[in-house]
């Protein structure tokens, strides 16, 4: 894959899908800014691993829900590298319960963590990218944002909102040569899905046409494609990475 840009910021990049995105993009020659919130040792270990494989990485601590910290982080990247070419809004949380038991705070905190944080990132990245008349953003949404899901009214709303938000950003940013796309992963093997017991996992797998959960690498490859020059005529798109579970 070919990339005209030079660097990328991945929020929540130190573990799970985010870490795999960092490794994949580093393999393609991008300098990767690994954002972490809580565990510096995990982010540092990933940076070391990328560098051992000949890649270029830096770690950057901020809470993606903290507007000031997010803005300062993007400013620091632009000051250091002279640009921000790509952003992946990957940071996300769940807080599942049935709607009748869901407190308003359970709803707004997930919207804040998944959607508002991505909005801040998209807006600030667009400012930086507009100056260069070049850039691309991929937002990690979810199949649940397309289909809805019992027990995930908050999470589904955040991810559905992310899809609509990305399309709107895509319309506003196209004239500046900045692209916005989403991926919508289905069930992917990470800590987020580790909590499912084997029986539930088997039931889910039986419903997936490709009969298995996806891997973080499956998601990372889709993200790399959407950021790359190979996708230079693709904006406002939603790439499903779900084994055929929702077509
Ligand atoms: P993990 O729970 O394994 O990782 C989530 C990452 O997000 C962690 O690094 C976490 O950091 C970080 N994070 C959460 N909140 C913040 C914050 N406020 N600021 C900075 N970082 C934050 O999840 P996955 O790797 O599974 O998920 C990654 C993305 O993919 C999420 O957006 C998720 O919704 C989405 N997704 C996942 C699917 C799956 O099946 N796994 C399916 C569809 C979508 P920390 O270590 O500090 O908590």
mmCIF file of C-alpha atoms and ligand atoms in Angstrom, residues 11-19 35-39 62-66 89-94 113-114 117 140-144 155 159 162 183-193 213 216 219, ligand 1:
data_model
loop_
_atom_site.group_PDB
_atom_site.id
_atom_site.type_symbol
_atom_site.label_atom_id
_atom_site.label_comp_id
_atom_site.label_asym_id
_atom_site.label_seq_id
_atom_site.Cartn_x
_atom_site.Cartn_y
_atom_site.Cartn_z
ATOM 1 C CA UNK A 11 -6.111 7.059 19.999
ATOM 2 C CA UNK A 12 -6.246 4.184 22.474
ATOM 3 C CA UNK A 13 -3.329 2.813 20.476
ATOM 4 C CA UNK A 14 -1.497 0.827 23.125
ATOM 5 C CA UNK A 15 -3.628 -2.325 23.156
ATOM 6 C CA UNK A 16 -6.292 -4.333 21.342
ATOM 7 C CA UNK A 17 -7.308 -3.179 17.880
ATOM 8 C CA UNK A 18 -5.458 0.141 18.327
ATOM 9 C CA UNK A 19 -2.118 -1.604 18.909
ATOM 10 C CA UNK A 35 -1.867 7.435 22.385
ATOM 11 C CA UNK A 36 -2.379 5.865 25.801
ATOM 12 C CA UNK A 37 -4.397 6.960 28.786
ATOM 13 C CA UNK A 38 -3.461 4.784 31.718
ATOM 14 C CA UNK A 39 -0.548 2.365 31.238
ATOM 15 C CA UNK A 62 -3.857 11.990 26.915
ATOM 16 C CA UNK A 63 -7.432 11.245 27.788
ATOM 17 C CA UNK A 64 -9.377 11.521 24.540
ATOM 18 C CA UNK A 65 -12.413 12.860 26.417
ATOM 19 C CA UNK A 66 -10.348 15.787 27.687
ATOM 20 C CA UNK A 89 -10.146 7.595 16.394
ATOM 21 C CA UNK A 90 -10.018 4.164 18.014
ATOM 22 C CA UNK A 91 -10.439 4.859 21.755
ATOM 23 C CA UNK A 92 -13.710 3.439 22.991
ATOM 24 C CA UNK A 93 -15.532 1.907 25.920
ATOM 25 C CA UNK A 94 -18.678 -0.094 26.622
ATOM 26 C CA UNK A 113 -15.971 8.530 25.515
ATOM 27 C CA UNK A 114 -16.759 7.230 22.018
ATOM 28 C CA UNK A 117 -13.850 12.383 21.853
ATOM 29 C CA UNK A 140 -13.557 2.999 14.429
ATOM 30 C CA UNK A 141 -17.326 2.605 14.699
ATOM 31 C CA UNK A 142 -19.075 -0.759 15.077
ATOM 32 C CA UNK A 143 -21.560 -3.095 13.450
ATOM 33 C CA UNK A 144 -23.774 -2.217 16.405
ATOM 34 C CA UNK A 155 -22.801 2.164 22.681
ATOM 35 C CA UNK A 159 -21.224 4.328 17.038
ATOM 36 C CA UNK A 162 -19.919 8.307 14.621
ATOM 37 C CA UNK A 183 -14.840 0.991 9.675
ATOM 38 C CA UNK A 184 -17.558 -1.039 11.382
ATOM 39 C CA UNK A 185 -16.031 -4.155 12.923
ATOM 40 C CA UNK A 186 -18.226 -7.053 13.977
ATOM 41 C CA UNK A 187 -16.990 -9.414 16.680
ATOM 42 C CA UNK A 188 -13.232 -9.030 17.013
ATOM 43 C CA UNK A 189 -11.053 -11.005 19.438
ATOM 44 C CA UNK A 190 -9.896 -8.432 22.018
ATOM 45 C CA UNK A 191 -10.363 -7.641 25.717
ATOM 46 C CA UNK A 192 -13.720 -6.090 24.806
ATOM 47 C CA UNK A 193 -15.058 -9.476 23.626
ATOM 48 C CA UNK A 213 -14.581 -13.864 15.094
ATOM 49 C CA UNK A 216 -7.447 -6.988 15.247
ATOM 50 C CA UNK A 219 -9.508 -4.337 11.231
HETATM 51 P P1 LIG B 1 -10.024 -2.424 24.146
HETATM 52 O O1 LIG B 1 -10.939 -2.290 25.314
HETATM 53 O O2 LIG B 1 -9.137 -3.605 24.060
HETATM 54 O O3 LIG B 1 -9.146 -1.091 23.980
HETATM 55 C C1 LIG B 1 -9.723 0.165 24.053
HETATM 56 C C2 LIG B 1 -8.626 1.192 24.035
HETATM 57 O O4 LIG B 1 -9.223 2.490 24.112
HETATM 58 C C3 LIG B 1 -7.674 1.069 25.208
HETATM 59 O O5 LIG B 1 -6.365 1.311 24.770
HETATM 60 C C4 LIG B 1 -8.135 2.198 26.140
HETATM 61 O O6 LIG B 1 -7.124 2.728 26.948
HETATM 62 C C5 LIG B 1 -8.543 3.220 25.112
HETATM 63 N N1 LIG B 1 -9.392 4.268 25.661
HETATM 64 C C6 LIG B 1 -10.643 4.169 26.140
HETATM 65 N N2 LIG B 1 -11.082 5.361 26.554
HETATM 66 C C7 LIG B 1 -10.068 6.245 26.330
HETATM 67 C C8 LIG B 1 -9.894 7.621 26.510
HETATM 68 N N3 LIG B 1 -10.855 8.377 27.049
HETATM 69 N N4 LIG B 1 -8.734 8.200 26.130
HETATM 70 C C9 LIG B 1 -7.752 7.465 25.593
HETATM 71 N N5 LIG B 1 -7.846 6.155 25.384
HETATM 72 C C10 LIG B 1 -8.984 5.547 25.750
HETATM 73 O O7 LIG B 1 -10.984 -2.333 22.911
HETATM 74 P P2 LIG B 1 -10.845 -2.844 21.394
HETATM 75 O O8 LIG B 1 -9.425 -2.844 20.980
HETATM 76 O O9 LIG B 1 -11.653 -4.060 21.277
HETATM 77 O O10 LIG B 1 -11.661 -1.687 20.667
HETATM 78 C C11 LIG B 1 -11.064 -0.625 19.955
HETATM 79 C C12 LIG B 1 -12.164 0.121 19.215
HETATM 80 O O11 LIG B 1 -12.836 -0.780 18.347
HETATM 81 C C13 LIG B 1 -13.229 0.705 20.143
HETATM 82 O O12 LIG B 1 -13.630 1.955 19.671
HETATM 83 C C14 LIG B 1 -14.357 -0.301 20.038
HETATM 84 O O13 LIG B 1 -15.610 0.294 20.312
HETATM 85 C C15 LIG B 1 -14.224 -0.722 18.597
HETATM 86 N N6 LIG B 1 -14.829 -2.002 18.291
HETATM 87 C C16 LIG B 1 -14.397 -3.166 18.884
HETATM 88 C C17 LIG B 1 -14.998 -4.374 18.560
HETATM 89 C C18 LIG B 1 -14.574 -5.664 19.179
HETATM 90 O O14 LIG B 1 -15.227 -6.686 18.913
HETATM 91 N N7 LIG B 1 -13.497 -5.712 19.957
HETATM 92 C C19 LIG B 1 -16.092 -4.438 17.600
HETATM 93 C C20 LIG B 1 -16.462 -3.168 17.029
HETATM 94 C C21 LIG B 1 -15.833 -2.022 17.369
HETATM 95 P P3 LIG B 1 -6.902 2.242 28.467
HETATM 96 O O15 LIG B 1 -5.940 1.089 28.353
HETATM 97 O O16 LIG B 1 -6.339 3.419 29.162
HETATM 98 O O17 LIG B 1 -8.249 1.833 29.006
#
